[in-house]
mmCIF file of C-alpha atoms and ligand atoms in Angstrom:
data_model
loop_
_atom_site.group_PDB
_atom_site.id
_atom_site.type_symbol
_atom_site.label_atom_id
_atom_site.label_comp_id
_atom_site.label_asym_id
_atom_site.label_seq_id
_atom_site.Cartn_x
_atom_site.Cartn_y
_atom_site.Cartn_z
ATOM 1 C CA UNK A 719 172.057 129.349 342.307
ATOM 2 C CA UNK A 720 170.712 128.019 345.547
ATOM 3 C CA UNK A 721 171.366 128.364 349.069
ATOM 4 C CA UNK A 722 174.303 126.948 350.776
ATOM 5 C CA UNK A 723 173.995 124.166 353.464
ATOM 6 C CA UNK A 724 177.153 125.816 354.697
ATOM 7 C CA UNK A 725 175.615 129.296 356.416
ATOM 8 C CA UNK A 726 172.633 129.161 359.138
ATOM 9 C CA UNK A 727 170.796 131.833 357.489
ATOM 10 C CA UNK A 728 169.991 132.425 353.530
ATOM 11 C CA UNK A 729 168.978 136.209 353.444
ATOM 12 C CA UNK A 730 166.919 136.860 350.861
ATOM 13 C CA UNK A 731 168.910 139.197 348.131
ATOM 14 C CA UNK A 732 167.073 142.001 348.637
ATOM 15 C CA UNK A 733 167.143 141.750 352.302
ATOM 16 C CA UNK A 734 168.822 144.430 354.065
ATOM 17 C CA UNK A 735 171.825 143.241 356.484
ATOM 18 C CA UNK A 736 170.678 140.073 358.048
ATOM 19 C CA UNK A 737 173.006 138.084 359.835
ATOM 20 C CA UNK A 738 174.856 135.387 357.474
ATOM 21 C CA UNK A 739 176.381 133.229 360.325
ATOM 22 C CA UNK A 740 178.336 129.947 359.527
ATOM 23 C CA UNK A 741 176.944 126.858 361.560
ATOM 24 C CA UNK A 742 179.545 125.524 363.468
ATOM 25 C CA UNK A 743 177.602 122.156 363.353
ATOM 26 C CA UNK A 744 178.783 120.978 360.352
ATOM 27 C CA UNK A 745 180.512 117.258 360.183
ATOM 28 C CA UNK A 746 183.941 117.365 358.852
ATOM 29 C CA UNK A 747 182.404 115.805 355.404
ATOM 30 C CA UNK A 748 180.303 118.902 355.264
ATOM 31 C CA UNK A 749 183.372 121.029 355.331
ATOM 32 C CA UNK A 750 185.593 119.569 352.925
ATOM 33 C CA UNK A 751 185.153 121.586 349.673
ATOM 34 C CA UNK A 752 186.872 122.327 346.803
ATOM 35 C CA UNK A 753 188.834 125.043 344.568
ATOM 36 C CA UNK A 754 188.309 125.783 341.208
ATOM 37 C CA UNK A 755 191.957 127.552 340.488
ATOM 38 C CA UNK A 756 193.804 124.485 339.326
ATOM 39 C CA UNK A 757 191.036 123.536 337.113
ATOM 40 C CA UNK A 758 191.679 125.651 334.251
ATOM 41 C CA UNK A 759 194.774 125.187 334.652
ATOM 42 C CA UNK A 760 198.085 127.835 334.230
ATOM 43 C CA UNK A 761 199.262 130.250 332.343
ATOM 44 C CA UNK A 762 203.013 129.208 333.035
ATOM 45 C CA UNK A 763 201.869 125.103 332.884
ATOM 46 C CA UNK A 764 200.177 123.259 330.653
ATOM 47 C CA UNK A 765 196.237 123.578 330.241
ATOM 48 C CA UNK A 766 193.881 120.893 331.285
ATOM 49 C CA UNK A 767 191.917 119.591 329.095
ATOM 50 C CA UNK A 768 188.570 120.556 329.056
ATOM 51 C CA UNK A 769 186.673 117.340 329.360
ATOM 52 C CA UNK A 770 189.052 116.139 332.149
ATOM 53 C CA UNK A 771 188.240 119.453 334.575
ATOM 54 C CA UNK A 772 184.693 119.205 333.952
ATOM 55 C CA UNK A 773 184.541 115.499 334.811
ATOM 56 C CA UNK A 774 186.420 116.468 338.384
ATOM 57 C CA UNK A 775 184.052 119.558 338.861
ATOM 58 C CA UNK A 776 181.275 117.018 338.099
ATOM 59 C CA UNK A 777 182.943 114.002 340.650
ATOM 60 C CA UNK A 778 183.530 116.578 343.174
ATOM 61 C CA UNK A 779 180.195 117.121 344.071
ATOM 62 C CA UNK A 780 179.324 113.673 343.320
ATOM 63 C CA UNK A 781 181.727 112.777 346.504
ATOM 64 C CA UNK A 782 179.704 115.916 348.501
ATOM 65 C CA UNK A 783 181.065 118.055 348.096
ATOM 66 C CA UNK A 784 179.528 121.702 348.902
ATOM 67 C CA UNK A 785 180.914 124.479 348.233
ATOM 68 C CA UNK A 786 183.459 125.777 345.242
ATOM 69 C CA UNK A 787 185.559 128.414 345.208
ATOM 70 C CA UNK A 788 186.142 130.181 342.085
ATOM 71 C CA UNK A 789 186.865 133.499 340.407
ATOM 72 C CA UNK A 790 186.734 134.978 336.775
ATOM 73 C CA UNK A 791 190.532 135.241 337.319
ATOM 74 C CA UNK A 792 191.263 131.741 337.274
ATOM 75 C CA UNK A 793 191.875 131.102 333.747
ATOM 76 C CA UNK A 794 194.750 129.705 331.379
ATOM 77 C CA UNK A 795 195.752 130.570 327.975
ATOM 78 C CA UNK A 796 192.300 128.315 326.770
ATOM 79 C CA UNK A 797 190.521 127.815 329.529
ATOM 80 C CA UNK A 798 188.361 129.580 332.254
ATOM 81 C CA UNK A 799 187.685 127.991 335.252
ATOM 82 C CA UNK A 800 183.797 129.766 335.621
ATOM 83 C CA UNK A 801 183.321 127.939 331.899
ATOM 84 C CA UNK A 802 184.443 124.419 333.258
ATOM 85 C CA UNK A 803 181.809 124.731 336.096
ATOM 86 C CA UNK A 804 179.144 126.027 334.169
ATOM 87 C CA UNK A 805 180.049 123.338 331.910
ATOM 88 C CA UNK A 806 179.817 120.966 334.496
ATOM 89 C CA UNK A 807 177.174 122.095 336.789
ATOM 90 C CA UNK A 808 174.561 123.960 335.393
ATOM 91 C CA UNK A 809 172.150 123.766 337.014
ATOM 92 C CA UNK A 810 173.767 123.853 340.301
ATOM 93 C CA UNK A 811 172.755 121.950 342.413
ATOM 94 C CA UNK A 812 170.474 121.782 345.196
ATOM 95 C CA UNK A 813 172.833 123.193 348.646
ATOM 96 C CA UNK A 814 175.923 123.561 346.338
ATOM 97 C CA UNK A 815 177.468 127.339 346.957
ATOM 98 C CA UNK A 816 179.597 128.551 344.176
ATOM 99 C CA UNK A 817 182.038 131.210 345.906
ATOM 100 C CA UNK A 818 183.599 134.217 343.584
ATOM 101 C CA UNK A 819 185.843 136.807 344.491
ATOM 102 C CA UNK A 820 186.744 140.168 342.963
ATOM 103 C CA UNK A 821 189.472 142.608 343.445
ATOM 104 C CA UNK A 822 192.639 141.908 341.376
ATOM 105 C CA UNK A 823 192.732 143.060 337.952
ATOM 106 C CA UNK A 824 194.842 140.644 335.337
ATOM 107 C CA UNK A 825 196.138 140.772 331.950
ATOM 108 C CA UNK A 826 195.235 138.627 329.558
ATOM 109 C CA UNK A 827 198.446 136.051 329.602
ATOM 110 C CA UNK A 828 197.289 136.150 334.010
ATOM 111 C CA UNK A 829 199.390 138.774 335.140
ATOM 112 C CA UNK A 830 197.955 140.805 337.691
ATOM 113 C CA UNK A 831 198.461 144.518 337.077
ATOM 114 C CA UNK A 832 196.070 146.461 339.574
ATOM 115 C CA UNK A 833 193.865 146.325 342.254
ATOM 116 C CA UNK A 834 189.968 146.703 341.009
ATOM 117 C CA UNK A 835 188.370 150.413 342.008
ATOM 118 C CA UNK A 836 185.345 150.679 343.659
ATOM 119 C CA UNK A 837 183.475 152.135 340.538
ATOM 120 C CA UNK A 838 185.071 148.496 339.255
ATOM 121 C CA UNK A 839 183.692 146.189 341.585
ATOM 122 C CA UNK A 840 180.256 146.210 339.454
ATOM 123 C CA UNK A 841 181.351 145.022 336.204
ATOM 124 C CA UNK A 842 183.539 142.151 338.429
ATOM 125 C CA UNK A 843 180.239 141.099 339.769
ATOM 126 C CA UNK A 844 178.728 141.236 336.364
ATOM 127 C CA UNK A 845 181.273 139.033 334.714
ATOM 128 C CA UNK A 846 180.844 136.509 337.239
ATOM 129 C CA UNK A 847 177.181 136.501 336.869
ATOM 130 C CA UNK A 848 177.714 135.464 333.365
ATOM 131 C CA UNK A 849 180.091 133.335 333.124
ATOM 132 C CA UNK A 850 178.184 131.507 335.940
ATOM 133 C CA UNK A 851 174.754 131.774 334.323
ATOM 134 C CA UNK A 852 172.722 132.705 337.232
ATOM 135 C CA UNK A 853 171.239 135.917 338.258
ATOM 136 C CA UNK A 854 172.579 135.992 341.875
ATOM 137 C CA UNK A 855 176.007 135.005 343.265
ATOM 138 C CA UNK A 856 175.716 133.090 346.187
ATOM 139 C CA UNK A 857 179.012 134.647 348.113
ATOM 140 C CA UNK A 858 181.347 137.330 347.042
ATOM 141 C CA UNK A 859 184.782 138.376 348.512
ATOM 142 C CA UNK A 860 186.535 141.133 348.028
ATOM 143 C CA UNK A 861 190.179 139.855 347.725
ATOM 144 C CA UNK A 862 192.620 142.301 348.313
ATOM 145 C CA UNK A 863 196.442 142.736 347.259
ATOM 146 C CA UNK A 864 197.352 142.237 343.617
ATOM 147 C CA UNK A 865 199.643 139.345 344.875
ATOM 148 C CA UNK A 866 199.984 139.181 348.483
ATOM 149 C CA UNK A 867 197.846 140.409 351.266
ATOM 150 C CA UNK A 868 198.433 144.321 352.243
ATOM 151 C CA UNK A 869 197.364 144.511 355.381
ATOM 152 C CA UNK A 870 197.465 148.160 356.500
ATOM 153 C CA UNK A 871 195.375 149.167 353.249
ATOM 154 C CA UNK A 872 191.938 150.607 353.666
ATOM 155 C CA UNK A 873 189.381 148.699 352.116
ATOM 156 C CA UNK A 874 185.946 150.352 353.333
ATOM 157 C CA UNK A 875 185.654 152.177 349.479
ATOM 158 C CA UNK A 876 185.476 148.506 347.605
ATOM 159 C CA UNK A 877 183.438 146.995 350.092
ATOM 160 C CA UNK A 878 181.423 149.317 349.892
ATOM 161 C CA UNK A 879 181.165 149.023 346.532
ATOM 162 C CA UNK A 880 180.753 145.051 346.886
ATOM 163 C CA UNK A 881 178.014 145.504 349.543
ATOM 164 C CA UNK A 882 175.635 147.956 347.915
ATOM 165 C CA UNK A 883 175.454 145.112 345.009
ATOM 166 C CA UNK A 884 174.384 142.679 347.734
ATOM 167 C CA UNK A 885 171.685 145.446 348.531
ATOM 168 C CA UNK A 886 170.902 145.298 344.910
ATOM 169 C CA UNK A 887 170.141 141.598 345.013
ATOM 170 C CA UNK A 888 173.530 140.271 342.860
ATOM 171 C CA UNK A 889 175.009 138.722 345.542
ATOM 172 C CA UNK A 890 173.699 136.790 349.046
ATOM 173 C CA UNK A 891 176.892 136.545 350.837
ATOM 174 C CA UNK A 892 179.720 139.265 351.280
ATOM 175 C CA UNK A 893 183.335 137.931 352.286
ATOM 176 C CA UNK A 894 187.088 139.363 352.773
ATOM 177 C CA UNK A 895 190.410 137.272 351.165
ATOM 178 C CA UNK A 896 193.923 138.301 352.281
ATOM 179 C CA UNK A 897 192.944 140.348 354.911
ATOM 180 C CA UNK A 898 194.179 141.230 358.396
ATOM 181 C CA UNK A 899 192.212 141.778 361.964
ATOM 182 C CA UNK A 900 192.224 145.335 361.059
ATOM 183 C CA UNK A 901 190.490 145.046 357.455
ATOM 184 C CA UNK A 902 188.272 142.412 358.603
ATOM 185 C CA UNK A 903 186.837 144.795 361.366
ATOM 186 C CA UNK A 904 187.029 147.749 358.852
ATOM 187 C CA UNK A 905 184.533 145.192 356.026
ATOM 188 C CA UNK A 906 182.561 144.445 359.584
ATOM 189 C CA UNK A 907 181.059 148.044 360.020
ATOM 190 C CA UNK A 908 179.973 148.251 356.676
ATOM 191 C CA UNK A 909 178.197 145.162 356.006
ATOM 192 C CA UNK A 910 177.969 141.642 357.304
ATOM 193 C CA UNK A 911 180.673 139.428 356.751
ATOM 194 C CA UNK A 912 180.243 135.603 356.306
ATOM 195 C CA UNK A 913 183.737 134.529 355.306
ATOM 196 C CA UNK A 914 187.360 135.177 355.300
ATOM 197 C CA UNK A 915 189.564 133.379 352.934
ATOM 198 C CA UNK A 916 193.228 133.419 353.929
ATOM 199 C CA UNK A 917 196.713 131.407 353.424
ATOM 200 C CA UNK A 918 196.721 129.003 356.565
ATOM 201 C CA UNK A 919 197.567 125.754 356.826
ATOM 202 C CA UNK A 920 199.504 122.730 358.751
ATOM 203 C CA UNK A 921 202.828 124.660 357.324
ATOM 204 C CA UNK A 922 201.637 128.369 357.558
ATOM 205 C CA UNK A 923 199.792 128.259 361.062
ATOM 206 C CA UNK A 924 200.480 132.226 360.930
ATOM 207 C CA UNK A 925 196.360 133.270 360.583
ATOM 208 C CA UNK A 926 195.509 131.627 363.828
ATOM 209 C CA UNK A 927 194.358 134.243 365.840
ATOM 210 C CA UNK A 928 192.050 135.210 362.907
ATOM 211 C CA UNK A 929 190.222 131.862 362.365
ATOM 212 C CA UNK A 930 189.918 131.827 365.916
ATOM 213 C CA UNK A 931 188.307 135.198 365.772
ATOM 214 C CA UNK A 932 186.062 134.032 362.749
ATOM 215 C CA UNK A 933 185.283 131.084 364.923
ATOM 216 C CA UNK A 934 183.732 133.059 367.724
ATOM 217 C CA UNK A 935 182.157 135.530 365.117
ATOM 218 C CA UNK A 936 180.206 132.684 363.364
ATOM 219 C CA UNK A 937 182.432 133.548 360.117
ATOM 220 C CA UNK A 938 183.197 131.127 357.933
ATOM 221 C CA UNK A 939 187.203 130.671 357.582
ATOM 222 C CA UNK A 940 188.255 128.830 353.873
ATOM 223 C CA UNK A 941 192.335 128.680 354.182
ATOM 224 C CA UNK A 942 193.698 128.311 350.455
ATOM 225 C CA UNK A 943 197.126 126.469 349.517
ATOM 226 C CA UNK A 944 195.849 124.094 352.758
ATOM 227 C CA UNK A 945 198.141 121.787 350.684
ATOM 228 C CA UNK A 946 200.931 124.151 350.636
ATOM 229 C CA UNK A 947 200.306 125.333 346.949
ATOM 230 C CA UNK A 948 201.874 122.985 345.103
ATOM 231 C CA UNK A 949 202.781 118.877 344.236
ATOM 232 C CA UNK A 950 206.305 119.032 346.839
ATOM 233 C CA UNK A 951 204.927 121.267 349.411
ATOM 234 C CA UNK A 952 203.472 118.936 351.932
ATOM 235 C CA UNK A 953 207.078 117.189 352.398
ATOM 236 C CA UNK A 954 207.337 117.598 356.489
ATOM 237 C CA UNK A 955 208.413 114.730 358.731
ATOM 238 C CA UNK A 956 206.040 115.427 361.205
ATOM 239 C CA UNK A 957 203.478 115.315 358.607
ATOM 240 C CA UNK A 958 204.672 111.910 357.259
ATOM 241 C CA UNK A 959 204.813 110.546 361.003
ATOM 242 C CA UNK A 960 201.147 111.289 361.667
ATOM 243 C CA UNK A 961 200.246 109.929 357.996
ATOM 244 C CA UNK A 962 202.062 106.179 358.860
ATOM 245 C CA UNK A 963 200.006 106.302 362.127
ATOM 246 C CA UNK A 964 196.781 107.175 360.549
ATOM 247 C CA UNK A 965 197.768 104.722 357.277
ATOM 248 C CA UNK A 966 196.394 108.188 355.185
ATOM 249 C CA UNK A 967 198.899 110.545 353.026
ATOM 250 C CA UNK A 968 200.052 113.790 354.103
ATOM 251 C CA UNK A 969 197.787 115.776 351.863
ATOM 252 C CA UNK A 970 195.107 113.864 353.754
ATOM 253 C CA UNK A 971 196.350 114.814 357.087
ATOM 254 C CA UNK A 972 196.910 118.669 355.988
ATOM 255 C CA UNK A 973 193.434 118.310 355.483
ATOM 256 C CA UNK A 974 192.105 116.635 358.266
ATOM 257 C CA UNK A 975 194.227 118.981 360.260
ATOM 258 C CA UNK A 976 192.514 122.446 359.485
ATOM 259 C CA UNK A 977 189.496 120.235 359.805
ATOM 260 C CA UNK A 978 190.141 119.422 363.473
ATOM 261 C CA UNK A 979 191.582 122.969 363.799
ATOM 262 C CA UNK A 980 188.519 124.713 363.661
ATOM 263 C CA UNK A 981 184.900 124.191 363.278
ATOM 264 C CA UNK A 982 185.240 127.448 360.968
ATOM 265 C CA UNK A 983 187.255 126.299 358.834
ATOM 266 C CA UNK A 984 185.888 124.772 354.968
ATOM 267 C CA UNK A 985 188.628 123.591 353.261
ATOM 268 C CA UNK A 986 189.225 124.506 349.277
ATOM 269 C CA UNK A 987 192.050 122.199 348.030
ATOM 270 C CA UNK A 988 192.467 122.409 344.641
ATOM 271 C CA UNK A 989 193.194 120.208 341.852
ATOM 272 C CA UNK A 990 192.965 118.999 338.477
ATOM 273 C CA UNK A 991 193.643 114.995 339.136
ATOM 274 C CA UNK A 992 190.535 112.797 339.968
ATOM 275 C CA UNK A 993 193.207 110.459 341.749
ATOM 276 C CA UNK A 994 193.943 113.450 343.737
ATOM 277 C CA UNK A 995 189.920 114.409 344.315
ATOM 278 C CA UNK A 996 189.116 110.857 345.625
ATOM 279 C CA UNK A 997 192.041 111.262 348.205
ATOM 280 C CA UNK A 998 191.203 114.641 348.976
ATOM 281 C CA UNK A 999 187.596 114.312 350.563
ATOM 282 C CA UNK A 1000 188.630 110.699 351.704
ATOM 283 C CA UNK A 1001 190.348 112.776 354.091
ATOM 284 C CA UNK A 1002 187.122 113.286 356.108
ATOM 285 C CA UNK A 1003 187.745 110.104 357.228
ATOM 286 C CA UNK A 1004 190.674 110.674 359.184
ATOM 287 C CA UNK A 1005 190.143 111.683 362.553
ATOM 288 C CA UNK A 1006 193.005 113.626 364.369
ATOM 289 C CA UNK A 1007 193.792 113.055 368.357
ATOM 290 C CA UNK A 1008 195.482 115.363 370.391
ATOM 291 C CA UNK A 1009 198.581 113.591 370.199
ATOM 292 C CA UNK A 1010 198.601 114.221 366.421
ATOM 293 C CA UNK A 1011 197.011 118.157 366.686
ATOM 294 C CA UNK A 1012 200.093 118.933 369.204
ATOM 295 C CA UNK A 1013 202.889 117.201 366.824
ATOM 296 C CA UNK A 1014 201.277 119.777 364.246
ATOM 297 C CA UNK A 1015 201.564 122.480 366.428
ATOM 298 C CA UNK A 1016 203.833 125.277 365.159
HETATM 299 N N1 NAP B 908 192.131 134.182 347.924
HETATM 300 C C1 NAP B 908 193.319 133.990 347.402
HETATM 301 O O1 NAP B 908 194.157 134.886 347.367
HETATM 302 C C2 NAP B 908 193.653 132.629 346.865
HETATM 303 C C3 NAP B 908 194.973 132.353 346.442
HETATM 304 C C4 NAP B 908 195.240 131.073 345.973
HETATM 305 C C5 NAP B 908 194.242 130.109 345.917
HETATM 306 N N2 NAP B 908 192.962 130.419 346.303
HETATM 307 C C6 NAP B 908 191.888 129.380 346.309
HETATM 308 O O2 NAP B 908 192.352 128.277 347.058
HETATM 309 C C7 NAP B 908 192.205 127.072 346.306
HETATM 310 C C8 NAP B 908 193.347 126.157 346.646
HETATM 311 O O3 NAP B 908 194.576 126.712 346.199
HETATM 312 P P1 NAP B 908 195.600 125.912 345.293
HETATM 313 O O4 NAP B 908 194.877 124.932 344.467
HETATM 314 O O5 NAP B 908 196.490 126.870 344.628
HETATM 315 O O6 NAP B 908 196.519 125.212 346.393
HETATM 316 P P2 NAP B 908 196.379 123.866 347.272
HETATM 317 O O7 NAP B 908 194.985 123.403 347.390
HETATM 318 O O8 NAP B 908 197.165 124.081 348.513
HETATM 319 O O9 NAP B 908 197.250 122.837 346.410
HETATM 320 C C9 NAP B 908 196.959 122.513 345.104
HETATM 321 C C10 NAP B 908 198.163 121.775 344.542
HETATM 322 O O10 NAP B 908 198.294 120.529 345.184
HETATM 323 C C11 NAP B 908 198.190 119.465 344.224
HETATM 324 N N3 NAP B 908 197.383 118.424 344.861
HETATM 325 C C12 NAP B 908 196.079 118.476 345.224
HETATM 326 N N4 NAP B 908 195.705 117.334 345.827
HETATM 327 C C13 NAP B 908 196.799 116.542 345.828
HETATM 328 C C14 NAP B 908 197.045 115.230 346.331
HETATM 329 N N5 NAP B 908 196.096 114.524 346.932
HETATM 330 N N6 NAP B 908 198.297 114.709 346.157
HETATM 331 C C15 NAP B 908 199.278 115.417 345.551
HETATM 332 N N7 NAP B 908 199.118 116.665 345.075
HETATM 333 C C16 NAP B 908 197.874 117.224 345.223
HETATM 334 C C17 NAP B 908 197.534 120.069 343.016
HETATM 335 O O11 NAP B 908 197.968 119.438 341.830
HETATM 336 P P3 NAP B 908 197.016 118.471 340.963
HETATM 337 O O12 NAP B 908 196.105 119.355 340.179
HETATM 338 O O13 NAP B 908 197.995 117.712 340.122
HETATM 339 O O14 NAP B 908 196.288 117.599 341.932
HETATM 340 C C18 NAP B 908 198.064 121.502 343.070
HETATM 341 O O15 NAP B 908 199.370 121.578 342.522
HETATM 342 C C19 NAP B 908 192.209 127.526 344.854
HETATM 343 O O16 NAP B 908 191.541 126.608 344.023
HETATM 344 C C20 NAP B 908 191.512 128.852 344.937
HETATM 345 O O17 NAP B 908 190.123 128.617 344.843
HETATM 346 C C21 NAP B 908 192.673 131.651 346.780
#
């Protein structure tokens, strides 16, 4: 896999702890990514069809995009969403970044039971590695909670675990999901951290003093459910007012807005729909003022 356009430094894997800072001079084009989550898609919905996820894994990057986020626990009852990108992208391309994350444990109908050990954290990495095909992954988190984030948990043992594999030369980029200040700092003592993935968006504007602090660190901030999780979520009237102004749809403006937010923040909305793609990164179009960004204030 190669090195991401998305970090201003590409250790080498078998570097020892060099600094893995996100440029904050990215254009807003260059921070509009993509998830991988809905492309499988659910155990509780219907699958998507194989030929239809690859073709959106293959369009996204066709539109620019730049980095994917993905895990070995995104899968449905046929499909796997590290498959459909292989599938799709293999050979990745040039500057793409393919982001994985360990930590929960599932079933196999999706339920997840456990939270990985840190003798566990190998054979996570492993299973990535090949169901990605490549020998190194590009960025790593360790996401913690089995459903939601538990913030007071220690979290030094597992990544630990995660880091000495980036030592090893598996992985180039370490990163935290569902964490709070406290964990973050905890992950920061033992190893370099180069992005935090949390829930934050126009509707859930809870994380902010964390993608500030990620913004001053030179971390890289990726909010997921930045459209609210789901088909209905984005259904706000101060969302819709700043969409008529802007002539753009709300999921475009959700976007736009973390966009604006911070020069941290990537965004990862997911999908399945290449209607919903093309909208998606058109949002990098849409240029908030502060009129709209204090409207969306919460
Ligand atoms: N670290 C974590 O704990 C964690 C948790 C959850 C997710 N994630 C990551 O975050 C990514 C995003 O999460 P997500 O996909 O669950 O939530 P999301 O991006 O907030 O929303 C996705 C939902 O919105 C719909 N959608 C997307 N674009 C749309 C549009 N333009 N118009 C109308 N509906 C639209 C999708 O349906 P269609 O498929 O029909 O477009 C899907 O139902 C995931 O892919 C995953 O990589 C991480």
């Amino acid at each position: 896999m190669t090195s991401s356009s998305a970090f201003s430094s590409s250790p080498s894997p078998s570097s020892s702890f060099s600094s893995s800072s996100f440029s904050s001079s990215l254009s807003p084009a260059d921070r509009l990514g993509f998830g991988a989550m809905q492309l499988p898609g659910r155990w509780a919905g219907p699958v998507v069809e194989r030929a239809t996820a690859v073709a959106v894994a293959r369009r996204a990057v066709e539109l620019g995009v730049r980095h994917i986020d993905t895990a070995a626990f995104y899968f449905s009852a046929t499909e796997r969403a590290n498959d459909i990108l292989r599938d799709a992208l293999h050979p990745y391309p040039e500057g793409v970044t393919i982001a994985t994350k360990v930590g929960p444990l599932r079933t196999a109908t999706g339920e997840m039971y456990a939270e990985a050990r840190p003798e566990q954290i190998r054979g996570l990495v492993e299973e990535n590695l090949r169901q990605l095909g490549v020998d190194v992954l590009d960025l790593v988190y360790l996401r913690v909670g089995r459903l939601k984030a538990v913030g007071g948990v220690p979290i030094g043992e597992r990544f630990a675990a995660l880091a000495a594999l980036r030592e090893e030369g598996l992985v180039r980029r370490l990163g935290v999901s569902n964490v709070s200040a406290g964990q973050l700092a905890e992950a920061r003592e033992i190893a370099p951290v180069a992005a935090v993935q949390n829930r934050f968006s126009v509707l859930d504007q809870a994380d902010r003093a964390l993608v500030d602090e990620c913004a001053a660190a030179g971390i890289a901030y990726m909010p997921f459910f930045a459209l609210g999780g789901g088909h209905t979520a984005l259904q706000d009237e101060k969302l819709r007012k700043v969409a008529e102004r802007h002539g753009a749809t709300a999921h475009q403006i959700a976007l736009a807005w973390g966009l604006a937010r911070s020069p941290a923040i990537i965004q990862i909305p997911g999908t399945s729909s290449l209607a919903h793609l093309e909208e998606n990164m058109a949002a990098a179009r849409v240029v908030l003022d502060e009129d709209d960004m204090a409207l969306l204030e919460r």
